Amino acid sequence: MAIWDQYGPHMKSLVLLCCDLSEKTLVEIFKCCKSLRILHINDCRESLMSGRLLEDENDIKELSETFKNVYELSLGYNRFLSDALFNRLVAICPNLESLSLMGCQMTFHYGLNRKFYPDFYGLPYPSKSTLTFINALDYFGRQAYKLKHLNFSYTLIDPSALTILSGLQNLRLESLILQGCDHLSIESIRGMTQHQTCLKVLDISFSVRIADDSLLCICENLTKLETLRIRRCREVTDIGIKYIQLLQHLKELNISEDEQLTDDSITRGLCSGCNIIDDENMDQNIDGNINFAPPEKNYVQRRTEKRMRKENMRILSANALRIHEESVECISKFFPNLRQLELSYCFSGVTDKTIQMIFKELVHLQTLNISHCDEVSDAGLTGMGIGNYKYVEKIQVAHNPEFTESRLRISLRSKAEEEIVRDADRKREIMKLCENVSKPLNSFSGYSLIRLKCLQELDLSGCNRITDVSLKHAFAFPELKILNLSQCQQITDIGLDYLSKNNPAIEYLNLNRCYNISDIGISYLVQRLHRLKRLLIQRCSQLTDRTLDSIKLYCKSLHYLDTRYCRGMSVAGLESLTHLYVDCHEHADVASGENEILPPPPLPLPSLSSLP
């Protein structure tokens, strides 16, 4: 307990995940944390299995004073959490504002509640075997004036339970997280939105029964909403997205993986400024359910559609949507103050043309995710020769009009080989433009990634047309901390040389499946990136123990290293990295280091020539 005596009194946040601690040990740890404000006890099976945690009333009394400043408690995914344990844990945190019961096996069924509590309004002996909603509801009623944030994600909360919870007197929630709650329906959403009108954050992602009628209730009643997440709500269509215009204070929106959305959800929905609801034609029956007529009856379709800039929007996630270039251009033009933009797997929408629009308009971006958008190339990232998109197409075709004898021969290359040749031609063309940057530029010059000077996180994984040209001419960020280049298979040691020189703040770097990097490239990184904490080099087949020696020698801040499927590394080399966590579970066929010759010391930085 010496470490807890030393550091416990200064801790502000304590997160316990899958910890096998005894009840007595856990209580002793709690008593050391006198300045705690955030407490997470998630999936701690051993601590809760016996049901004897905090059994002593004196411990509860002492800890309620110790934890008087704790405002956030998470009890997620605790299979053995019962009513008795729940009551004890909330009792030691008397001033809770935020509570998470995510993934807990809570009973909501009225019949089962009556089984454990025959007297519905009296709970003298809380159950030691089951976690029930009726017991938690009793606590919510007593704590309603303080509670501001609740999380019931991945529970079986049903419409009646959500309606009862929302209608509690003095309960004014600011945040409600209901991810993966399959029992949610229009009835529960209507009841919740009518009572909790002060909500600022609502997350109903992965809820299969959420549809357009639910979005209408949300957008009409929750006018103060600032964050709305409806990821993978597969029943939502373009019509539902149009209602989001009613949320004038919205700052964060997640519509990723909503399968039915098309370009209209962006161009005529989020970016449109027309009045969308025709009150005279909206048909609403006695029960309050909305009967959706064809779109022409439900919407006022103006002949000249007006689009409005959304100045408040800061975060937009639209991953894996079937959108095209026009939608990405609208996002760039009409959300000028975005700080985070996610467009991964938007194959048809994110191209060299639209990435240029992003660089031009969204200069305040701090996070950009365009992973697996394989139409993006060096031309788009560097902006060289891309001012006129027809010129870009000419570069991509790399057509040589001279019909020499060799050109007239029939090519026996496969489609994959032809694409490799075209990539090489594109690389040469862009490289020529970049090397001639000191000369007067023609009208084809565009915008470079460097224009996003505030960038802190960038995900380009799976963008296989990106080469060392981009790393040399488009990467120079003083604040870039997180970079994902996994599956960018044309990157080599030369690109890593420039990357490590011009981006000193990188803390997380993912180079998984970058097959062309070697020990020399990693040596550049570990010697120059002094803040590097996490390095992922999974399936980099050219790496050997020399990489491990370089890491041992230079990486003083590294905490995590992923070397799975790096077949050139030995078990002895991996075991020598005692100062960090190494994920190397797939080294079953690597020879043991018992009779192995020790590798030579790490290579010095060789002087590589510039890009060809």
XYZ file of C-alpha atoms in Angstrom:
612
model
C 0.000 0.000 0.000
C 3.039 2.277 0.025
C 2.342 3.535 -3.486
C -1.212 4.488 -2.521
C -0.013 6.249 0.623
C 2.373 8.279 -1.526
C 0.217 9.117 -4.553
C -3.348 8.527 -3.331
C -3.846 11.858 -1.519
C -3.044 13.747 -4.757
C -5.174 11.691 -7.180
C -8.082 13.455 -8.878
C -9.235 10.502 -10.984
C -9.145 6.748 -10.338
C -10.108 4.221 -13.042
C -10.252 0.544 -12.082
C -10.845 -1.745 -15.076
C -10.907 -5.551 -14.704
C -8.953 -5.307 -11.452
C -8.755 -8.424 -9.252
C -8.717 -6.649 -5.907
C -10.170 -8.012 -2.694
C -12.884 -6.070 -0.884
C -10.543 -5.126 1.963
C -7.784 -3.938 -0.386
C -10.208 -1.827 -2.402
C -11.551 -0.109 0.715
C -8.018 0.657 1.878
C -7.209 2.169 -1.511
C -10.339 4.317 -1.331
C -9.326 5.654 2.075
C -6.019 6.877 0.634
C -7.651 8.908 -2.159
C -8.684 12.003 -0.269
C -8.762 14.399 -3.257
C -10.676 12.154 -5.644
C -13.258 13.674 -8.001
C -13.776 10.907 -10.598
C -14.180 7.208 -9.746
C -14.639 4.391 -12.287
C -15.095 0.794 -11.112
C -15.707 -1.092 -14.354
C -15.872 -4.874 -14.768
C -14.211 -5.539 -11.402
C -15.516 -9.032 -10.901
C -13.435 -10.133 -7.919
C -14.246 -7.061 -5.872
C -18.018 -7.433 -6.201
C -18.579 -11.181 -6.514
C -18.926 -11.903 -2.800
C -21.277 -8.952 -2.220
C -19.384 -7.970 0.936
C -17.759 -4.771 -0.327
C -18.382 -1.860 2.091
C -20.297 -4.147 4.433
C -19.030 -2.213 7.434
C -21.171 0.865 8.155
C -18.133 2.624 9.627
C -16.321 2.347 6.280
C -19.307 3.892 4.494
C -19.440 6.740 6.991
C -15.701 7.448 6.683
C -15.611 7.225 2.894
C -18.672 9.445 2.470
C -16.577 12.199 4.021
C -13.469 11.247 2.010
C -15.394 11.183 -1.279
C -17.483 14.284 -0.665
C -15.959 15.916 -3.784
C -16.545 12.945 -6.128
C -18.979 14.086 -8.816
C -18.599 11.242 -11.361
C -19.104 7.517 -10.702
C -19.025 4.729 -13.290
C -20.073 1.154 -12.432
C -20.143 -0.170 -15.989
C -20.183 -3.847 -16.952
C -20.221 -5.169 -13.385
C -22.010 -8.479 -13.670
C -22.248 -8.984 -9.914
C -23.536 -5.520 -9.059
C -26.630 -5.856 -6.859
C -29.024 -3.412 -5.238
C -27.172 -3.738 -1.934
C -23.782 -2.996 -3.526
C -25.246 -0.173 -5.612
C -26.693 1.509 -2.513
C -23.380 1.284 -0.664
C -21.333 2.650 -3.559
C -23.582 5.649 -4.158
C -23.740 6.257 -0.412
C -19.989 6.948 -0.255
C -20.386 9.543 -3.047
C -23.034 11.911 -1.629
C -22.590 14.672 -4.216
C -22.793 12.720 -7.459
C -23.650 14.605 -10.649
C -22.779 11.878 -13.148
C -23.584 8.155 -12.928
C -22.921 5.393 -15.475
C -24.535 1.955 -15.348
C -23.407 1.062 -18.853
C -23.651 -2.640 -19.659
C -24.980 -3.616 -16.234
C -27.508 -6.451 -16.023
C -30.287 -4.367 -14.575
C -33.845 -5.701 -14.311
C -36.491 -3.364 -15.719
C -39.441 -5.744 -15.961
C -42.219 -4.783 -13.550
C -43.028 -8.395 -12.695
C -39.454 -9.217 -11.695
C -39.252 -6.039 -9.642
C -42.362 -7.121 -7.709
C -40.714 -10.503 -7.083
C -37.904 -8.889 -5.086
C -39.942 -5.982 -3.719
C -43.585 -6.958 -3.150
C -44.248 -3.601 -1.532
C -43.545 -1.359 -4.506
C -43.059 1.791 -2.435
C -41.006 0.316 0.364
C -37.442 -0.972 -0.096
C -36.278 -1.834 3.436
C -33.941 -4.681 2.428
C -32.155 -4.174 -0.888
C -31.519 -7.335 -2.903
C -28.076 -8.901 -2.597
C -28.416 -10.882 -5.819
C -30.062 -8.633 -8.406
C -29.779 -5.075 -9.686
C -33.261 -3.663 -10.230
C -34.488 -0.455 -11.804
C -36.965 0.172 -8.995
C -34.126 0.376 -6.447
C -32.069 2.690 -8.689
C -35.180 4.798 -9.310
C -35.536 5.346 -5.575
C -31.981 6.710 -5.500
C -32.563 8.891 -8.580
C -35.582 10.420 -6.894
C -33.569 11.353 -3.809
C -30.571 12.631 -5.837
C -32.594 14.277 -8.626
C -31.675 17.843 -7.724
C -27.943 17.045 -8.178
C -27.857 14.498 -11.017
C -26.982 15.997 -14.402
C -25.561 13.084 -16.418
C -26.833 9.484 -16.767
C -25.577 6.568 -18.871
C -27.791 3.503 -19.455
C -26.011 2.279 -22.605
C -26.341 -1.408 -23.495
C -28.998 -2.094 -20.906
C -32.561 -3.344 -21.394
C -34.163 -0.037 -20.456
C -37.681 -0.004 -21.906
C -40.121 2.784 -22.835
C -41.973 2.747 -19.513
C -38.756 2.871 -17.467
C -37.332 5.758 -19.507
C -40.606 7.682 -19.278
C -40.814 7.212 -15.482
C -37.161 8.203 -15.068
C -37.548 11.299 -17.245
C -40.597 12.448 -15.330
C -38.961 12.452 -11.885
C -39.546 15.663 -10.009
C -36.518 18.020 -9.884
C -34.556 15.879 -12.379
C -33.013 18.228 -14.967
C -30.521 16.188 -16.984
C -27.923 17.798 -19.220
C -26.551 14.565 -20.683
C -28.231 11.216 -21.418
C -26.338 8.340 -23.041
C -28.453 5.469 -24.390
C -26.163 3.648 -26.817
C -27.286 0.217 -27.970
C -30.631 0.309 -26.145
C -32.652 -1.870 -28.501
C -35.935 -1.367 -26.662
C -36.069 2.359 -27.309
C -39.075 3.414 -29.367
C -40.991 6.517 -30.412
C -43.050 6.318 -27.195
C -39.982 6.409 -24.939
C -38.334 9.173 -26.978
C -41.508 11.265 -26.902
C -41.883 10.926 -23.132
C -38.218 11.666 -22.521
C -38.091 14.746 -24.759
C -41.245 16.242 -23.234
C -39.819 16.118 -19.696
C -36.056 16.603 -20.121
C -36.079 19.766 -22.200
C -32.755 20.976 -20.753
C -30.721 18.189 -22.370
C -27.535 19.321 -24.085
C -26.066 15.903 -24.946
C -28.047 12.947 -26.317
C -26.453 9.741 -27.598
C -28.794 7.084 -29.037
C -26.253 5.412 -31.332
C -26.662 1.733 -32.258
C -30.362 1.829 -31.347
C -32.093 -0.171 -34.083
C -35.627 1.159 -33.520
C -34.798 4.863 -33.772
C -36.363 6.302 -36.940
C -37.365 9.636 -38.472
C -40.345 10.140 -36.157
C -38.049 9.878 -33.124
C -35.730 12.506 -34.614
C -38.664 14.848 -35.121
C -39.562 14.619 -31.406
C -35.953 15.231 -30.446
C -35.481 18.234 -32.728
C -38.796 19.872 -31.824
C -38.549 19.492 -28.040
C -34.829 19.539 -27.218
C -34.070 22.992 -28.546
C -31.008 23.425 -26.289
C -29.282 20.300 -27.633
C -25.593 20.790 -28.421
C -24.516 17.187 -29.082
C -26.524 14.567 -30.988
C -25.119 11.137 -31.827
C -27.209 8.777 -33.963
C -24.489 6.504 -35.307
C -25.725 3.305 -36.963
C -29.390 4.092 -36.428
C -30.292 2.223 -39.583
C -33.914 3.325 -39.777
C -33.002 7.009 -40.098
C -33.406 8.437 -43.617
C -32.723 11.742 -45.372
C -36.105 13.020 -44.132
C -35.080 12.608 -40.507
C -31.759 14.383 -41.042
C -33.607 17.434 -42.388
C -35.229 17.917 -38.974
C -31.780 18.548 -37.460
C -31.922 22.071 -38.893
C -34.247 22.904 -36.004
C -31.348 22.484 -33.537
C -29.884 25.960 -33.691
C -27.298 25.373 -30.929
C -25.915 22.070 -32.235
C -22.126 21.780 -31.957
C -21.531 18.051 -32.441
C -23.293 15.623 -34.787
C -22.551 11.967 -35.511
C -24.470 10.362 -38.384
C -21.871 7.709 -39.236
C -22.923 4.351 -40.695
C -26.578 5.357 -41.165
C -27.098 3.127 -44.162
C -30.105 4.857 -45.719
C -28.552 8.313 -45.925
C -27.648 9.774 -49.321
C -26.319 13.076 -50.642
C -29.679 14.712 -49.914
C -29.061 14.350 -46.172
C -26.154 16.806 -46.570
C -27.014 19.035 -49.511
C -30.767 19.401 -48.820
C -30.636 18.557 -45.138
C -27.777 19.732 -42.936
C -26.654 22.490 -45.321
C -30.114 23.668 -46.300
C -31.734 26.734 -44.808
C -35.312 26.269 -46.018
C -38.326 25.679 -43.798
C -38.761 21.925 -43.745
C -41.979 21.218 -41.868
C -45.396 22.051 -43.272
C -47.631 22.152 -40.208
C -50.864 22.007 -42.216
C -49.866 18.833 -44.023
C -48.236 16.996 -41.103
C -50.653 14.208 -40.250
C -50.659 13.254 -36.587
C -53.072 10.705 -35.168
C -54.696 10.538 -31.736
C -51.809 8.605 -30.183
C -49.338 11.241 -31.332
C -47.697 8.975 -33.925
C -46.618 10.651 -37.121
C -47.848 9.288 -40.437
C -45.244 10.188 -43.013
C -46.775 11.093 -46.317
C -44.651 11.375 -49.452
C -41.966 14.066 -49.093
C -43.826 16.606 -51.217
C -46.639 16.699 -48.640
C -44.421 16.953 -45.594
C -41.987 19.577 -46.786
C -42.140 23.041 -48.226
C -39.989 22.618 -51.317
C -38.739 26.020 -52.370
C -37.816 26.522 -55.978
C -34.662 28.361 -55.009
C -33.220 26.335 -52.175
C -31.228 28.444 -49.735
C -28.153 27.098 -47.971
C -26.919 28.535 -44.704
C -23.543 28.500 -43.007
C -23.663 26.698 -39.658
C -21.279 28.716 -37.523
C -21.827 26.726 -34.299
C -20.891 23.258 -35.565
C -17.559 22.056 -34.196
C -17.568 18.255 -34.633
C -19.059 16.322 -37.554
C -18.743 12.558 -38.019
C -20.094 11.189 -41.287
C -18.113 7.969 -41.685
C -19.134 5.251 -44.141
C -21.908 7.201 -45.880
C -22.859 6.860 -49.547
C -22.097 10.467 -50.391
C -20.351 12.048 -53.366
C -18.131 15.054 -53.987
C -20.947 17.610 -53.827
C -21.734 16.636 -50.223
C -18.120 17.013 -49.058
C -17.920 20.393 -50.789
C -21.091 21.504 -48.974
C -19.632 20.397 -45.634
C -16.488 22.424 -46.324
C -18.377 25.558 -47.300
C -21.193 25.601 -44.768
C -19.430 24.412 -41.581
C -16.503 26.888 -41.494
C -15.684 26.504 -37.793
C -15.301 22.734 -37.663
C -12.595 21.485 -35.315
C -13.103 17.765 -35.987
C -14.160 16.133 -39.262
C -14.492 12.372 -39.829
C -15.170 11.090 -43.348
C -13.572 7.639 -43.314
C -14.798 5.058 -45.833
C -16.520 7.752 -47.921
C -15.011 6.295 -51.074
C -16.851 8.437 -53.633
C -16.951 11.642 -51.601
C -13.360 12.195 -50.506
C -11.113 12.725 -53.537
C -8.199 14.972 -54.434
C -10.707 17.606 -55.520
C -12.740 17.633 -52.305
C -9.737 17.305 -49.988
C -8.536 20.559 -51.545
C -11.841 22.179 -50.604
C -11.343 20.977 -47.016
C -7.853 22.487 -46.893
C -9.151 25.767 -48.317
C -12.196 26.286 -46.088
C -11.645 24.378 -42.814
C -8.455 25.986 -41.597
C -9.365 25.532 -37.918
C -9.425 21.721 -38.061
C -7.683 19.949 -35.204
C -8.770 16.396 -36.108
C -9.159 14.988 -39.626
C -10.066 11.376 -40.367
C -10.190 10.264 -44.012
C -9.078 6.664 -43.517
C -9.632 4.229 -46.401
C -10.529 7.041 -48.803
C -8.341 5.517 -51.496
C -8.983 8.238 -54.091
C -6.756 10.644 -52.144
C -3.201 10.883 -53.495
C -0.092 13.033 -53.204
C -1.653 15.529 -55.612
C -4.473 16.201 -53.171
C -2.312 16.416 -50.039
C 0.402 18.626 -51.531
C -1.893 20.703 -53.754
C 0.709 20.717 -56.492
C -0.868 20.967 -59.936
C -4.399 20.717 -58.590
C -5.822 24.192 -59.017
C -7.561 22.936 -62.145
C -9.083 19.512 -61.600
C -8.811 18.619 -65.289
C -5.072 18.816 -64.858
C -5.264 16.388 -61.971
C -7.097 13.920 -64.149
C -4.361 14.307 -66.722
C -1.749 13.501 -64.083
C -3.668 10.474 -62.930
C -3.920 9.106 -66.470
C -0.242 9.853 -67.095
C -0.849 9.669 -70.856
C 2.074 9.857 -73.199
C 0.879 10.817 -76.696
C 4.041 9.640 -78.476
C 3.385 6.324 -80.207
C 6.820 4.759 -80.319
C 7.454 1.201 -81.272
C 7.486 0.144 -77.613
C 4.139 1.879 -77.011
C 2.533 -0.094 -79.823
C 3.406 -3.386 -78.192
C 0.674 -5.290 -76.374
C 1.071 -5.050 -72.577
C 0.998 -8.324 -70.686
C 0.724 -6.656 -67.295
C -2.139 -7.448 -64.925
C -4.495 -4.718 -63.720
C -2.605 -4.548 -60.419
C 0.714 -4.111 -62.247
C -0.772 -1.414 -64.456
C -1.962 0.457 -61.360
C 1.543 0.255 -59.861
C 2.972 1.801 -63.026
C 0.355 4.570 -62.984
C 1.133 5.280 -59.302
C 4.807 5.631 -60.161
C 3.980 8.018 -63.015
C 1.762 10.131 -60.734
C 4.506 10.227 -58.109
C 7.052 11.483 -60.658
C 4.706 14.179 -61.935
C 3.882 15.505 -58.469
C 7.530 15.297 -57.454
C 8.532 17.464 -60.412
C 5.998 20.106 -59.386
C 7.135 20.018 -55.758
C 10.817 20.319 -56.664
C 10.042 23.324 -58.892
C 8.149 25.115 -56.133
C 10.711 27.920 -56.067
C 9.825 28.792 -59.656
C 6.744 30.903 -60.520
C 3.732 28.618 -60.188
C 1.203 28.202 -62.934
C -2.551 28.396 -62.512
C -2.745 24.775 -61.434
C -1.388 25.281 -57.888
C -3.747 24.340 -55.045
C -3.759 24.013 -51.255
C -1.484 21.865 -49.123
C -2.224 19.900 -45.975
C 0.209 22.259 -44.243
C -2.524 24.906 -44.379
C -4.181 23.156 -41.388
C -1.740 24.625 -38.912
C -3.776 23.626 -35.832
C -3.906 19.928 -36.766
C -3.378 17.612 -33.790
C -4.791 14.305 -35.039
C -4.671 12.886 -38.576
C -5.866 9.482 -39.807
C -4.808 8.485 -43.326
C -4.887 4.716 -42.816
C -5.632 2.748 -45.956
C -4.913 5.697 -48.284
C -2.503 3.653 -50.377
C -1.816 6.327 -53.005
C 0.064 8.425 -50.472
C 3.841 8.191 -50.829
C 7.020 9.763 -49.474
C 6.240 12.846 -51.589
C 3.463 13.830 -49.174
C 5.578 13.136 -46.093
C 8.269 15.425 -47.469
C 6.158 18.314 -48.774
C 2.855 18.215 -46.861
C 3.767 17.245 -43.284
C 5.111 20.010 -41.052
C 2.958 20.409 -37.935
C 4.246 21.738 -34.608
C 1.224 20.378 -32.691
C 0.464 17.052 -34.446
C 0.208 14.400 -31.711
C -1.656 11.469 -33.269
C -0.863 10.117 -36.737
C -2.211 6.956 -38.358
C -0.470 5.830 -41.554
C -1.323 2.138 -41.350
C -1.647 0.349 -44.701
C 0.013 3.231 -46.549
C 2.218 0.738 -48.284
C 4.179 3.128 -50.514
C 5.797 4.885 -47.553
C 9.502 4.127 -47.130
C 12.378 5.099 -44.843
C 12.922 8.302 -46.829
C 9.441 9.524 -45.959
C 9.943 8.671 -42.284
C 13.145 10.718 -42.350
C 11.234 13.882 -43.318
C 8.302 13.025 -41.052
C 10.506 12.794 -37.957
C 12.322 16.046 -38.807
C 9.233 18.209 -39.286
C 6.721 16.842 -36.741
C 8.421 16.778 -33.337
C 5.258 16.567 -31.181
C 4.022 13.131 -32.343
C 3.004 10.948 -29.394
C 1.041 8.197 -31.167
C 2.177 6.714 -34.481
C 0.550 3.810 -36.310
C 2.620 2.203 -39.086
C 0.896 -1.188 -39.202
C 1.289 -3.006 -42.540
C 3.734 -0.475 -43.950
C 5.772 -3.194 -45.614
C 8.466 -0.958 -47.136
C 9.867 0.503 -43.929
C 12.985 -0.975 -42.365
C 15.154 -0.614 -39.266
C 16.668 2.583 -40.674
C 13.283 4.314 -40.860
C 12.406 3.361 -37.292
C 15.793 4.638 -36.119
C 14.906 8.068 -37.524
C 11.662 8.069 -35.584
C 12.948 6.953 -32.197
C 15.919 9.329 -32.237
C 13.891 12.437 -33.126
C 10.380 11.924 -31.730
C 11.162 12.442 -28.057
C 7.479 12.562 -27.037
C 6.555 9.236 -28.664
C 4.447 7.145 -26.274
C 2.720 4.577 -28.496
C 4.236 2.962 -31.598
C 2.411 0.368 -33.703
C 4.490 -1.532 -36.290
C 2.399 -4.675 -36.692
C 3.211 -6.827 -39.774
C 6.207 -4.703 -40.793
C 8.105 -7.678 -42.134
C 11.470 -5.961 -42.753
C 11.993 -4.969 -39.109
C 14.502 -6.909 -37.014
C 16.063 -6.770 -33.560
C 17.965 -3.668 -34.636
C 14.673 -1.781 -34.325
C 14.295 -3.082 -30.755
C 17.842 -1.971 -29.918
C 17.130 1.514 -31.234
C 13.947 1.704 -29.144
C 15.836 0.530 -26.056
C 18.510 3.150 -26.563
C 16.463 6.211 -27.482
C 12.782 5.781 -26.542
C 12.577 7.022 -22.974
C 8.919 8.088 -23.160
C 7.525 5.045 -25.012
C 4.827 3.155 -23.078
C 3.355 0.759 -25.653
C 4.804 -1.120 -28.613
C 2.849 -3.379 -30.975
C 5.131 -5.820 -32.817
C 2.649 -8.576 -33.700
C 3.585 -10.565 -36.822
C 6.999 -8.898 -37.061
C 8.711 -12.159 -37.954
C 12.190 -10.684 -38.078
C 12.222 -10.018 -34.330
C 13.353 -12.601 -31.805
C 11.714 -13.475 -28.513
C 14.922 -12.549 -26.672
C 14.899 -9.098 -28.243
C 11.291 -8.510 -27.299
C 11.814 -9.699 -23.728
C 14.698 -7.277 -23.316
C 12.260 -4.324 -23.498
C 11.419 -4.445 -19.825
C 10.552 -0.754 -19.480
C 7.399 -0.831 -21.629
C 4.416 -2.963 -22.599
C 5.062 -4.971 -25.772
C 2.168 -6.612 -27.598
C 3.800 -9.575 -29.359
C 1.315 -12.438 -28.967
C 1.818 -13.745 -32.485
C 5.490 -14.701 -32.231
C 4.838 -18.413 -31.824
C 7.065 -19.445 -34.719
C 9.977 -17.196 -33.845
C 13.059 -19.014 -32.662
C 13.902 -18.705 -29.004
C 16.866 -16.541 -28.168
C 18.750 -19.166 -26.163
C 21.536 -19.853 -28.684
C 20.980 -16.764 -30.741
C 23.790 -14.445 -31.802
C 23.217 -10.992 -30.366
C 22.430 -8.378 -33.014
C 24.848 -5.518 -33.642
C 24.236 -2.143 -31.996
C 21.633 0.180 -33.549
C 22.530 1.761 -36.844
C 23.601 5.413 -36.936
C 21.573 7.740 -39.104
C 22.875 7.259 -42.662
C 22.750 10.129 -45.099
C 20.045 9.170 -47.541
C 19.749 11.086 -50.771
C 16.649 13.126 -51.382
C 13.656 11.693 -53.169
C 14.294 10.697 -56.781
